[in-house]
């Protein structure tokens, strides 16, 4: 075979055979007489006839064997699709796993905070019931007032801690300020609408005063220090032919007229009776601007602390609704008509109906420790 042949540079060593050696030394049959010496060199390391093996073992095992070719150890890579190959997790997969674990940890922490917030409130409620109440059924009125105060306390924590007023309706705060003011003007002067148990001696008054303070504080925060974060473009309930920010008059004025015409007579004082009735009727619709604002937000997302605030208002109203179901007959006019009692039941029930959808998504958000997301953003529904 010529030295310029196709297999010349892959031929097996001639073990010192010179030009004059016999045919066996020249064609690879000498020194063992293997007639396949060249085919090993071509089959495992050569270009022709051994490409399949050359591709698989072309890296070599470190020595010059099989005809002098070099073979490296197989390289196992994460992307190697060959059967039996070891697959290492990629960097993106590791980061994704860490991200998932981090999100679960954050969600668990948020869930724990939610549980602690309400657990603390219920603990205080039990303490109040056993130590500061006579255990009378009328304690539901005090408990409802406590829940409202708790809600406005959460709102203050959210506003001042985050230094933002996003997602909070100024109109709802305005209406609740009116509610607490008128209720206090009635219960401070007379006792006709106070709970029957010991909580009606001073605790109920204190709770209503603190609720007014918390509400006024939140309203001040939205109007003065954090005004730049207030979302006036979504808090637009009732702004028809009135100056911006005065849409609440469409709720406050008509209800005042209704309260003046239909009110009970427990205090035997027109001003005091109308004031208490006005507060009760107005509270039933005071949360409507807040719910409307939720619907007008572009992303439908409600911060969880804000959701706690609204939920506390609804739970407080639920407590009072249960109480008045059994006591509405006491809300009679001077002529003995029970119409104010029926109207009180209807107004409170209407508020709870408006909040049914909200509560559904609220409990789901608390359970999953995620932001509350309302399904509709067009404002066509209250919730």
mmCIF file of N, CA and C in Angstrom, residues 153-221:
data_model
loop_
_atom_site.group_PDB
_atom_site.id
_atom_site.type_symbol
_atom_site.label_atom_id
_atom_site.label_comp_id
_atom_site.label_asym_id
_atom_site.label_seq_id
_atom_site.Cartn_x
_atom_site.Cartn_y
_atom_site.Cartn_z
ATOM 1 N N UNK A 153 -59.373 50.725 62.698
ATOM 2 C CA UNK A 153 -58.009 50.640 63.220
ATOM 3 C C UNK A 153 -57.066 50.013 62.205
ATOM 4 N N UNK A 154 -57.513 48.935 61.545
ATOM 5 C CA UNK A 154 -56.705 48.310 60.489
ATOM 6 C C UNK A 154 -56.431 49.306 59.368
ATOM 7 N N UNK A 155 -57.447 50.087 59.006
ATOM 8 C CA UNK A 155 -57.269 51.060 57.933
ATOM 9 C C UNK A 155 -56.201 52.091 58.299
ATOM 10 N N UNK A 156 -56.174 52.519 59.542
ATOM 11 C CA UNK A 156 -55.143 53.467 59.976
ATOM 12 C C UNK A 156 -53.753 52.843 59.920
ATOM 13 N N UNK A 157 -53.650 51.595 60.356
ATOM 14 C CA UNK A 157 -52.358 50.913 60.288
ATOM 15 C C UNK A 157 -51.885 50.816 58.845
ATOM 16 N N UNK A 158 -52.790 50.429 57.970
ATOM 17 C CA UNK A 158 -52.439 50.304 56.553
ATOM 18 C C UNK A 158 -52.001 51.638 55.965
ATOM 19 N N UNK A 159 -52.733 52.692 56.261
ATOM 20 C CA UNK A 159 -52.466 53.996 55.653
ATOM 21 C C UNK A 159 -51.163 54.606 56.165
ATOM 22 N N UNK A 160 -50.988 54.623 57.464
ATOM 23 C CA UNK A 160 -49.814 55.303 58.023
ATOM 24 C C UNK A 160 -48.547 54.456 57.909
ATOM 25 N N UNK A 161 -48.690 53.140 57.932
ATOM 26 C CA UNK A 161 -47.506 52.296 57.797
ATOM 27 C C UNK A 161 -46.975 52.301 56.370
ATOM 28 N N UNK A 162 -47.869 52.215 55.413
ATOM 29 C CA UNK A 162 -47.448 52.226 54.011
ATOM 30 C C UNK A 162 -47.279 53.630 53.460
ATOM 31 N N UNK A 163 -47.824 54.629 54.174
ATOM 32 C CA UNK A 163 -47.806 56.031 53.722
ATOM 33 C C UNK A 163 -48.456 56.183 52.357
ATOM 34 N N UNK A 164 -49.516 55.431 52.159
ATOM 35 C CA UNK A 164 -50.270 55.486 50.919
ATOM 36 C C UNK A 164 -51.756 55.416 51.218
ATOM 37 N N UNK A 165 -52.536 56.069 50.378
ATOM 38 C CA UNK A 165 -53.992 56.065 50.523
ATOM 39 C C UNK A 165 -54.660 55.361 49.355
ATOM 40 N N UNK A 166 -53.930 54.494 48.695
ATOM 41 C CA UNK A 166 -54.466 53.824 47.516
ATOM 42 C C UNK A 166 -55.589 52.863 47.901
ATOM 43 N N UNK A 167 -56.606 52.812 47.048
ATOM 44 C CA UNK A 167 -57.683 51.856 47.221
ATOM 45 C C UNK A 167 -58.703 52.190 48.284
ATOM 46 N N UNK A 168 -58.644 53.381 48.886
ATOM 47 C CA UNK A 168 -59.569 53.756 49.964
ATOM 48 C C UNK A 168 -60.462 54.883 49.469
ATOM 49 N N UNK A 169 -61.751 54.751 49.700
ATOM 50 C CA UNK A 169 -62.717 55.746 49.249
ATOM 51 C C UNK A 169 -62.875 56.846 50.297
ATOM 52 N N UNK A 170 -62.637 58.067 49.885
ATOM 53 C CA UNK A 170 -62.830 59.198 50.788
ATOM 54 C C UNK A 170 -64.312 59.393 51.099
ATOM 55 N N UNK A 171 -65.161 59.086 50.151
ATOM 56 C CA UNK A 171 -66.606 59.266 50.359
ATOM 57 C C UNK A 171 -67.126 58.322 51.444
ATOM 58 N N UNK A 172 -66.632 57.098 51.452
ATOM 59 C CA UNK A 172 -67.036 56.168 52.509
ATOM 60 C C UNK A 172 -66.599 56.676 53.881
ATOM 61 N N UNK A 173 -65.408 57.212 53.966
ATOM 62 C CA UNK A 173 -64.935 57.763 55.242
ATOM 63 C C UNK A 173 -65.759 58.981 55.651
ATOM 64 N N UNK A 174 -66.127 59.812 54.700
ATOM 65 C CA UNK A 174 -66.974 60.965 55.013
ATOM 66 C C UNK A 174 -68.319 60.510 55.588
ATOM 67 N N UNK A 175 -68.908 59.513 54.959
ATOM 68 C CA UNK A 175 -70.210 59.029 55.418
ATOM 69 C C UNK A 175 -70.117 58.400 56.806
ATOM 70 N N UNK A 176 -69.054 57.654 57.062
ATOM 71 C CA UNK A 176 -68.915 57.049 58.391
ATOM 72 C C UNK A 176 -68.632 58.087 59.467
ATOM 73 N N UNK A 177 -67.949 59.140 59.137
ATOM 74 C CA UNK A 177 -67.779 60.232 60.105
ATOM 75 C C UNK A 177 -69.140 60.808 60.496
ATOM 76 N N UNK A 178 -70.016 60.967 59.515
ATOM 77 C CA UNK A 178 -71.375 61.452 59.795
ATOM 78 C C UNK A 178 -72.130 60.440 60.652
ATOM 79 N N UNK A 179 -71.966 59.160 60.331
ATOM 80 C CA UNK A 179 -72.655 58.101 61.079
ATOM 81 C C UNK A 179 -72.278 58.143 62.548
ATOM 82 N N UNK A 180 -70.995 58.148 62.838
ATOM 83 C CA UNK A 180 -70.553 58.119 64.234
ATOM 84 C C UNK A 180 -70.900 59.407 64.967
ATOM 85 N N UNK A 181 -70.825 60.516 64.281
ATOM 86 C CA UNK A 181 -71.145 61.790 64.931
ATOM 87 C C UNK A 181 -72.616 61.827 65.363
ATOM 88 N N UNK A 182 -73.505 61.468 64.453
ATOM 89 C CA UNK A 182 -74.935 61.522 64.772
ATOM 90 C C UNK A 182 -75.309 60.468 65.811
ATOM 91 N N UNK A 183 -74.688 59.315 65.752
ATOM 92 C CA UNK A 183 -75.001 58.295 66.754
ATOM 93 C C UNK A 183 -74.561 58.757 68.146
ATOM 94 N N UNK A 184 -73.404 59.363 68.229
ATOM 95 C CA UNK A 184 -72.917 59.837 69.521
ATOM 96 C C UNK A 184 -73.797 60.953 70.082
ATOM 97 N N UNK A 185 -74.305 61.829 69.218
ATOM 98 C CA UNK A 185 -75.188 62.895 69.720
ATOM 99 C C UNK A 185 -76.464 62.326 70.324
ATOM 100 N N UNK A 186 -76.815 61.098 69.935
ATOM 101 C CA UNK A 186 -78.012 60.475 70.488
ATOM 102 C C UNK A 186 -77.716 59.682 71.761
ATOM 103 N N UNK A 187 -76.692 58.837 71.722
ATOM 104 C CA UNK A 187 -76.462 57.934 72.857
ATOM 105 C C UNK A 187 -75.796 58.623 74.043
ATOM 106 N N UNK A 188 -75.139 59.745 73.818
ATOM 107 C CA UNK A 188 -74.539 60.465 74.945
ATOM 108 C C UNK A 188 -75.611 61.165 75.767
ATOM 109 N N UNK A 189 -76.626 61.655 75.107
ATOM 110 C CA UNK A 189 -77.678 62.414 75.791
ATOM 111 C C UNK A 189 -78.785 61.525 76.342
ATOM 112 N N UNK A 190 -79.055 60.386 75.681
ATOM 113 C CA UNK A 190 -80.165 59.526 76.089
ATOM 114 C C UNK A 190 -79.718 58.063 76.094
ATOM 115 N N UNK A 191 -80.516 57.199 76.679
ATOM 116 C CA UNK A 191 -80.163 55.797 76.836
ATOM 117 C C UNK A 191 -81.086 54.851 76.077
ATOM 118 N N UNK A 192 -81.976 55.370 75.264
ATOM 119 C CA UNK A 192 -82.980 54.523 74.625
ATOM 120 C C UNK A 192 -82.420 53.519 73.646
ATOM 121 N N UNK A 193 -81.276 53.813 73.039
ATOM 122 C CA UNK A 193 -80.723 52.942 72.000
ATOM 123 C C UNK A 193 -79.409 52.285 72.432
ATOM 124 N N UNK A 194 -79.167 52.202 73.731
ATOM 125 C CA UNK A 194 -77.950 51.583 74.239
ATOM 126 C C UNK A 194 -78.187 50.101 74.520
ATOM 127 N N UNK A 195 -77.139 49.294 74.493
ATOM 128 C CA UNK A 195 -77.282 47.890 74.886
ATOM 129 C C UNK A 195 -77.772 47.780 76.332
ATOM 130 N N UNK A 196 -78.494 46.693 76.613
ATOM 131 C CA UNK A 196 -79.076 46.528 77.937
ATOM 132 C C UNK A 196 -78.045 46.104 78.981
ATOM 133 N N UNK A 197 -76.973 45.434 78.564
ATOM 134 C CA UNK A 197 -76.022 44.896 79.537
ATOM 135 C C UNK A 197 -75.052 45.982 80.015
ATOM 136 N N UNK A 198 -74.040 45.552 80.777
ATOM 137 C CA UNK A 198 -73.102 46.506 81.357
ATOM 138 C C UNK A 198 -72.299 47.268 80.316
ATOM 139 N N UNK A 199 -72.142 46.693 79.120
ATOM 140 C CA UNK A 199 -71.372 47.400 78.092
ATOM 141 C C UNK A 199 -72.049 48.695 77.671
ATOM 142 N N UNK A 200 -73.360 48.815 77.946
ATOM 143 C CA UNK A 200 -74.059 50.049 77.615
ATOM 144 C C UNK A 200 -73.814 51.172 78.593
ATOM 145 N N UNK A 201 -73.140 50.881 79.734
ATOM 146 C CA UNK A 201 -72.889 51.928 80.719
ATOM 147 C C UNK A 201 -71.847 52.929 80.227
ATOM 148 N N UNK A 202 -70.726 52.383 79.687
ATOM 149 C CA UNK A 202 -69.661 53.284 79.220
ATOM 150 C C UNK A 202 -68.869 52.711 78.033
ATOM 151 N N UNK A 203 -68.797 51.379 77.946
ATOM 152 C CA UNK A 203 -67.967 50.764 76.918
ATOM 153 C C UNK A 203 -68.472 51.078 75.515
ATOM 154 N N UNK A 204 -69.769 51.003 75.309
ATOM 155 C CA UNK A 204 -70.339 51.277 73.987
ATOM 156 C C UNK A 204 -70.031 52.712 73.563
ATOM 157 N N UNK A 205 -70.115 53.647 74.488
ATOM 158 C CA UNK A 205 -69.786 55.038 74.176
ATOM 159 C C UNK A 205 -68.314 55.170 73.771
ATOM 160 N N UNK A 206 -67.463 54.521 74.548
ATOM 161 C CA UNK A 206 -66.018 54.585 74.272
ATOM 162 C C UNK A 206 -65.700 54.016 72.894
ATOM 163 N N UNK A 207 -66.317 52.887 72.551
ATOM 164 C CA UNK A 207 -66.062 52.261 71.246
ATOM 165 C C UNK A 207 -66.490 53.186 70.112
ATOM 166 N N UNK A 208 -67.644 53.809 70.241
ATOM 167 C CA UNK A 208 -68.121 54.706 69.181
ATOM 168 C C UNK A 208 -67.232 55.952 69.068
ATOM 169 N N UNK A 209 -66.754 56.444 70.191
ATOM 170 C CA UNK A 209 -65.846 57.599 70.157
ATOM 171 C C UNK A 209 -64.546 57.236 69.456
ATOM 172 N N UNK A 210 -63.975 56.079 69.804
ATOM 173 C CA UNK A 210 -62.734 55.652 69.160
ATOM 174 C C UNK A 210 -62.940 55.382 67.674
ATOM 175 N N UNK A 211 -64.104 54.856 67.317
ATOM 176 C CA UNK A 211 -64.389 54.634 65.896
ATOM 177 C C UNK A 211 -64.415 55.957 65.142
ATOM 178 N N UNK A 212 -65.006 56.980 65.752
ATOM 179 C CA UNK A 212 -65.018 58.304 65.122
ATOM 180 C C UNK A 212 -63.608 58.864 64.994
ATOM 181 N N UNK A 213 -62.794 58.672 66.026
ATOM 182 C CA UNK A 213 -61.406 59.154 65.977
ATOM 183 C C UNK A 213 -60.630 58.450 64.874
ATOM 184 N N UNK A 214 -60.760 57.137 64.789
ATOM 185 C CA UNK A 214 -60.046 56.381 63.748
ATOM 186 C C UNK A 214 -60.504 56.796 62.345
ATOM 187 N N UNK A 215 -61.802 56.987 62.189
ATOM 188 C CA UNK A 215 -62.332 57.370 60.877
ATOM 189 C C UNK A 215 -61.847 58.751 60.475
ATOM 190 N N UNK A 216 -61.909 59.687 61.398
ATOM 191 C CA UNK A 216 -61.439 61.043 61.112
ATOM 192 C C UNK A 216 -59.942 61.058 60.830
ATOM 193 N N UNK A 217 -59.197 60.217 61.539
ATOM 194 C CA UNK A 217 -57.753 60.135 61.306
ATOM 195 C C UNK A 217 -57.448 59.619 59.904
ATOM 196 N N UNK A 218 -58.159 58.576 59.478
ATOM 197 C CA UNK A 218 -57.947 58.047 58.126
ATOM 198 C C UNK A 218 -58.350 59.059 57.067
ATOM 199 N N UNK A 219 -59.437 59.769 57.311
ATOM 200 C CA UNK A 219 -59.875 60.791 56.358
ATOM 201 C C UNK A 219 -58.862 61.915 56.259
ATOM 202 N N UNK A 220 -58.304 62.303 57.394
ATOM 203 C CA UNK A 220 -57.260 63.342 57.376
ATOM 204 C C UNK A 220 -56.023 62.870 56.616
ATOM 205 N N UNK A 221 -55.630 61.612 56.814
ATOM 206 C CA UNK A 221 -54.449 61.086 56.125
ATOM 207 C C UNK A 221 -54.641 61.090 54.616
#
